[in-house]
CSV table of C-alpha atoms in Angstrom, one decimal:
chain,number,residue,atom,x,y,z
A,465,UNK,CA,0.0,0.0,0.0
A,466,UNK,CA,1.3,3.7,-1.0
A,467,UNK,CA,1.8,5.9,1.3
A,468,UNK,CA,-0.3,9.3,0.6
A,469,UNK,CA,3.0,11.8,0.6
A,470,UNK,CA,2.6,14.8,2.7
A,471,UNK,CA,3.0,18.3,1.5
A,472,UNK,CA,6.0,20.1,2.1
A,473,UNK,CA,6.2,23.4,4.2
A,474,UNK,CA,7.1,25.3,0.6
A,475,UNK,CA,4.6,23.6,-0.9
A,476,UNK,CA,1.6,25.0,1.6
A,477,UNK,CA,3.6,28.4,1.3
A,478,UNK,CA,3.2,28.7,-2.4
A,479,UNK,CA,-0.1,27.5,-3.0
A,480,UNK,CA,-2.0,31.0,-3.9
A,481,UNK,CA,-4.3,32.7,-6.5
A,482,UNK,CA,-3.9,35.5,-7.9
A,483,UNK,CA,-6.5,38.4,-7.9
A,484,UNK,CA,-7.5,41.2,-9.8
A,485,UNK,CA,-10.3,41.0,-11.6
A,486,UNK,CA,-12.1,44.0,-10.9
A,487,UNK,CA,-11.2,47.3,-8.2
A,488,UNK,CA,-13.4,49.0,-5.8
A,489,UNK,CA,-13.6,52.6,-5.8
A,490,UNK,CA,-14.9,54.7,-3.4
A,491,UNK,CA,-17.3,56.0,-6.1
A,492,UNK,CA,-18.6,52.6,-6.0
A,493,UNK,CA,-20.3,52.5,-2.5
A,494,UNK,CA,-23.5,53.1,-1.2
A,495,UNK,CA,-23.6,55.5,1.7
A,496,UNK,CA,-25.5,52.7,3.1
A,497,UNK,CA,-23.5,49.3,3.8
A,498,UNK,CA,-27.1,47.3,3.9
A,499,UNK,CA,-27.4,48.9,0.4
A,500,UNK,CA,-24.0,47.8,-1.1
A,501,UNK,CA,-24.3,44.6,0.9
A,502,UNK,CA,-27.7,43.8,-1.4
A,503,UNK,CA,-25.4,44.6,-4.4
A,504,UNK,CA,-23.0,42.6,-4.0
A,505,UNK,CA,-25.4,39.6,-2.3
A,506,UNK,CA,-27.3,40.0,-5.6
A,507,UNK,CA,-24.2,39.1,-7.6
A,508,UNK,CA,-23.2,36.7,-5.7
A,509,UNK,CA,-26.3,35.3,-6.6
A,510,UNK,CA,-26.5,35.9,-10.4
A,511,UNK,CA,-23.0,34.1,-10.8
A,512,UNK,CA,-24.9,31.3,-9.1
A,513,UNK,CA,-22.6,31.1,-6.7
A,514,UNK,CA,-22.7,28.4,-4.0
A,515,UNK,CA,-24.2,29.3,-0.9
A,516,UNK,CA,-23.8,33.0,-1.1
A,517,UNK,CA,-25.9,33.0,2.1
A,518,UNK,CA,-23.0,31.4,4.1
A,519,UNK,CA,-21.4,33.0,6.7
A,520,UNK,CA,-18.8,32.5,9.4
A,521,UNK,CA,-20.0,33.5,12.7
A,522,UNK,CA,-17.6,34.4,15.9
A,523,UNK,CA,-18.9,34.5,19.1
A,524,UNK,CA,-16.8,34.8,22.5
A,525,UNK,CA,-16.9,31.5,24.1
A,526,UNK,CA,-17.4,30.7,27.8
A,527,UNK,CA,-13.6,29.9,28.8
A,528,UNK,CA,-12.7,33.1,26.6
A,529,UNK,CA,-11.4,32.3,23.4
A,530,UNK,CA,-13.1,33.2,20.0
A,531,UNK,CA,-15.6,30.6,18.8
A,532,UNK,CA,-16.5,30.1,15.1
A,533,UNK,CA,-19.1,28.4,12.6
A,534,UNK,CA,-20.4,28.3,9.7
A,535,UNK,CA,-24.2,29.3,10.0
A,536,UNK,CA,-26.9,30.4,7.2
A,537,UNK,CA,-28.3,33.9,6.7
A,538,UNK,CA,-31.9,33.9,5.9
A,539,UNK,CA,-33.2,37.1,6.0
A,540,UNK,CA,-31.2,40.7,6.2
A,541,UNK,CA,-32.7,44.5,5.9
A,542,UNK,CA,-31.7,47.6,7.4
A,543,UNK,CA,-31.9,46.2,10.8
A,544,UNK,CA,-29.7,43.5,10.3
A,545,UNK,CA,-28.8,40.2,9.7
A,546,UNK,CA,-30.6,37.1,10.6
A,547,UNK,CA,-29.7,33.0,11.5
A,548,UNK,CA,-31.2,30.7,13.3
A,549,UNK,CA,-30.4,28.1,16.1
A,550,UNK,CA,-31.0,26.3,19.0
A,551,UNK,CA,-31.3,28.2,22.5
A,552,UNK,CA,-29.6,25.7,24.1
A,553,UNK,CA,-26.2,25.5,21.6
A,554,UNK,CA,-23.2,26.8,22.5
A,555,UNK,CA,-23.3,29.6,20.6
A,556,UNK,CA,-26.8,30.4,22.2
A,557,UNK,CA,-25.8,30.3,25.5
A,558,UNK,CA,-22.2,32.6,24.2
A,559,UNK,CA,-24.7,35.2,22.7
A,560,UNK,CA,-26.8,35.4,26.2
A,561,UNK,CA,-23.5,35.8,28.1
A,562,UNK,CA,-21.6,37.9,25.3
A,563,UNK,CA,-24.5,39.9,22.7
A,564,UNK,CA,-21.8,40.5,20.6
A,565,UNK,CA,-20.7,38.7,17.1
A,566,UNK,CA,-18.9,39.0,14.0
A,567,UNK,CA,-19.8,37.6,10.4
A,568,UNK,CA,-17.9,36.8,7.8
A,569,UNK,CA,-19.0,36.2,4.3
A,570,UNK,CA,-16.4,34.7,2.3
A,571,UNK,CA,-17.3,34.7,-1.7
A,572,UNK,CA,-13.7,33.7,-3.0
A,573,UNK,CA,-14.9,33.4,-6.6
A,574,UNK,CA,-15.2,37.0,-6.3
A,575,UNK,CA,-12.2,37.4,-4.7
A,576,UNK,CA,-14.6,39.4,-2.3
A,577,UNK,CA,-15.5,39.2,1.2
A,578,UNK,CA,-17.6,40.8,3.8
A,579,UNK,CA,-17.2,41.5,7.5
A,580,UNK,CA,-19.8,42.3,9.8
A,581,UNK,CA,-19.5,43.3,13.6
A,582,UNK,CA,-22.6,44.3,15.9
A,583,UNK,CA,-24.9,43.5,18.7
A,584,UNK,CA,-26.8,40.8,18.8
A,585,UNK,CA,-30.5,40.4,19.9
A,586,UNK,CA,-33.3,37.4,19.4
A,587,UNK,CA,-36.0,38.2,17.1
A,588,UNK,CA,-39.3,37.8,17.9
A,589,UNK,CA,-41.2,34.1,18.5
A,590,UNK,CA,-43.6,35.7,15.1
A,591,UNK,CA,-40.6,35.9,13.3
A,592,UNK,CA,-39.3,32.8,14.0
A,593,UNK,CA,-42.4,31.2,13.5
A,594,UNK,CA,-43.0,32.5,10.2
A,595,UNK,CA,-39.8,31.0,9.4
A,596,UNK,CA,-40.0,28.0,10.7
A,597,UNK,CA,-43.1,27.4,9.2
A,598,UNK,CA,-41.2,27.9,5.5
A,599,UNK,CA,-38.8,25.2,6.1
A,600,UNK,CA,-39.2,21.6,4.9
A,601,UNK,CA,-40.9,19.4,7.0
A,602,UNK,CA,-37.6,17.3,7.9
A,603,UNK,CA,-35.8,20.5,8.9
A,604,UNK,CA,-38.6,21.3,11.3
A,605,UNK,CA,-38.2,17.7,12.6
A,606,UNK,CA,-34.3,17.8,12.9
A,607,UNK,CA,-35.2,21.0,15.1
A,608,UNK,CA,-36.7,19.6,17.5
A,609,UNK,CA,-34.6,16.2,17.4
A,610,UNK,CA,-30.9,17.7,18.2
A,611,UNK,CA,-30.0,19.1,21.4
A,612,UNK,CA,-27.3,21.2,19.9
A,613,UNK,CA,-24.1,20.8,20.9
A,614,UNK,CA,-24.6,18.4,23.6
A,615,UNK,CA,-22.2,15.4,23.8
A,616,UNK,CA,-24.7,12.0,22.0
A,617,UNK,CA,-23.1,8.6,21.9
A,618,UNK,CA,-23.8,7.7,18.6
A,619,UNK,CA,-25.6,8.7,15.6
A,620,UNK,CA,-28.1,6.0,15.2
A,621,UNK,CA,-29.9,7.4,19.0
A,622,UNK,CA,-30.3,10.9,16.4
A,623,UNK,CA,-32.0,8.9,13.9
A,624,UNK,CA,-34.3,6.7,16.0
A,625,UNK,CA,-35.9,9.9,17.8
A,626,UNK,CA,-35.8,11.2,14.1
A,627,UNK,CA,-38.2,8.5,13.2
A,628,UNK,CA,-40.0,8.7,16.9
A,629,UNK,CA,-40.9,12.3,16.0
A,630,UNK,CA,-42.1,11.5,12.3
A,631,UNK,CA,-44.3,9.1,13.7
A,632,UNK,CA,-45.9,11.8,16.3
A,633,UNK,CA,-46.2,14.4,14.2
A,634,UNK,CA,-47.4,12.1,11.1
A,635,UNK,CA,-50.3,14.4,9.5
A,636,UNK,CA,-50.3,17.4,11.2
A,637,UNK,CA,-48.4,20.9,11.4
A,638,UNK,CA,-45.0,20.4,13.4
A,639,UNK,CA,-45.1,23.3,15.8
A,640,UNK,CA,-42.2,25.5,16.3
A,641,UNK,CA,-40.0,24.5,19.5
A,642,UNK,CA,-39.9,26.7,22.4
A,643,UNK,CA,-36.3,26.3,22.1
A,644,UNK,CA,-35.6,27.2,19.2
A,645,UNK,CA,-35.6,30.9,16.7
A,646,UNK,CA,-33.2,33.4,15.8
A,647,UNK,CA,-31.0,36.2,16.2
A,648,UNK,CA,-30.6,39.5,14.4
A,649,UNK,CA,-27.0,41.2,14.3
A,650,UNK,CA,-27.5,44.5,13.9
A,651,UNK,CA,-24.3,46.0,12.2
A,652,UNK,CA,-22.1,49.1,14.1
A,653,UNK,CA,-19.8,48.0,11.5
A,654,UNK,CA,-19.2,46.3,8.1
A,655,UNK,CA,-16.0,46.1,5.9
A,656,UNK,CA,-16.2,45.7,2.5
A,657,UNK,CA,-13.1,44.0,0.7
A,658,UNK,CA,-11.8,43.2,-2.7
A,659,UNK,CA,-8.7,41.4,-3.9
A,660,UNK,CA,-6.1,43.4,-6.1
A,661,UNK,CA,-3.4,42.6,-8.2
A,662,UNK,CA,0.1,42.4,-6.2
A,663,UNK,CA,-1.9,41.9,-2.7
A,664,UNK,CA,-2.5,45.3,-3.0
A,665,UNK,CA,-6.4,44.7,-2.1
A,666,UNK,CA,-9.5,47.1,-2.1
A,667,UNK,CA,-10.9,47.6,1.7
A,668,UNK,CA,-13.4,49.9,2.4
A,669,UNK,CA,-14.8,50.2,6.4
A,670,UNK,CA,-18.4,51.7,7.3
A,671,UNK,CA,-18.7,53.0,10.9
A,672,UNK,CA,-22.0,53.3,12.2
A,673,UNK,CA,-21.7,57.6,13.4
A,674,UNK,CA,-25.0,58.0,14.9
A,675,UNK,CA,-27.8,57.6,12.2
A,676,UNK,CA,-25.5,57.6,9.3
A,677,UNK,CA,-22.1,55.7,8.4
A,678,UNK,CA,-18.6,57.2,8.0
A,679,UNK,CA,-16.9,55.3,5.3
A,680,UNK,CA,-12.8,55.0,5.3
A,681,UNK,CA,-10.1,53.6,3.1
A,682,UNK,CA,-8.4,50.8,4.5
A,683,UNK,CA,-4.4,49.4,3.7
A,684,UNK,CA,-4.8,46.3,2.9
């Protein structure tokens, strides 16, 4: 049997694209970072791009250190953006501890990517039933089957109370859990970034300054 060979430190160092395709100017922008956000959301999407709606979220975790995940954005507006969990997961219980978080939307085809930072709060039970209510009807069961984030001893106990709650809810509506809905980040601020040529990339930082947004340059 062949051993698989393992890279080489140089290897790893020189593996890299290089960017360029396009430059952002500040002539570009919105004065509203929602605003350029649905621009450049609404490209991702016409380029079909895979899961524009991904994001990276970083929460402050209970012994301190930065947590992160990848989580899906389903809804955004002027007030924010918008995922949803389980109240009990870890990065639940970081959120009631810590309402602070971070986003990071990472659309490398691009060569673009989009930081968010802000405070976080829960959205309201109609909100999150209205969404729940949209997802399939084996998302709504896997709600209410995982415990999120809890230690299980094996996979197949996740699948028999999978088929234990099919059975119970068999015909009817499956009503959204009392532990489980969203949270909304509302952005203080948002950094817009695209690559350049030489490394020498396009960032662009909006700063929430009372109702409005100051908007600076950034080195890259």
């Amino acid at each position: 049997m062949s051993e698989e060979r393992e890279m080489s430190r140089e290897e790893i160092a020189a593996m890299r694209e290089e960017y360029g395709s396009r430059e952002l100017r500040r002539s570009d922008l919105a004065n509203d970072p929602v605003v350029q956000f649905e621009r450049w959301f609404a490209e991702a999407r016409e380029v079909q791009l895979e899961e524009p709606n991904a994001l990276v979220l970083s929460t402050l975790a209970l012994d301190g250190y930065p947590a992160s995940r990848t989580v899906l954005m389903k809804f955004f507006d002027a007030s924010g953006f918008v995922f949803y969990t389980n109240y009990g997961s870890a990065k639940a219980k970081e959120l009631d501890v810590c309402a602070k978080a971070a986003m990071l939307f990472p659309w490398l085809p691009l060569e673009r990517q989009v930081r968010v930072e802000g405070d976080v709060e829960k959205v309201s039970v109609a909100e999150s039933m209205k969404y729940f209510a949209s997802r399939p009807r084996e998302s709504q069961i896997g709600a209410w089957v995982s415990d999120q984030s809890s230690v299980i001893d094996s996979r197949s106990l996740l699948m028999n109370k999978f088929a234990e709650l099919r059975q119970k809810f068999k015909g009817g509506e499956i009503p959204l859990p009392s532990f489980w809905g969203g949270y909304r980040v509302r952005p203080l601020r948002m950094e817009f970034w695209q690559g350049g040529k030489g490394r020498v990339h396009d960032r662009f930082l909006y700063s929430r300054q009372g109702d409005g947004w100051a908007i600076d340059r950034l080195a890259p």
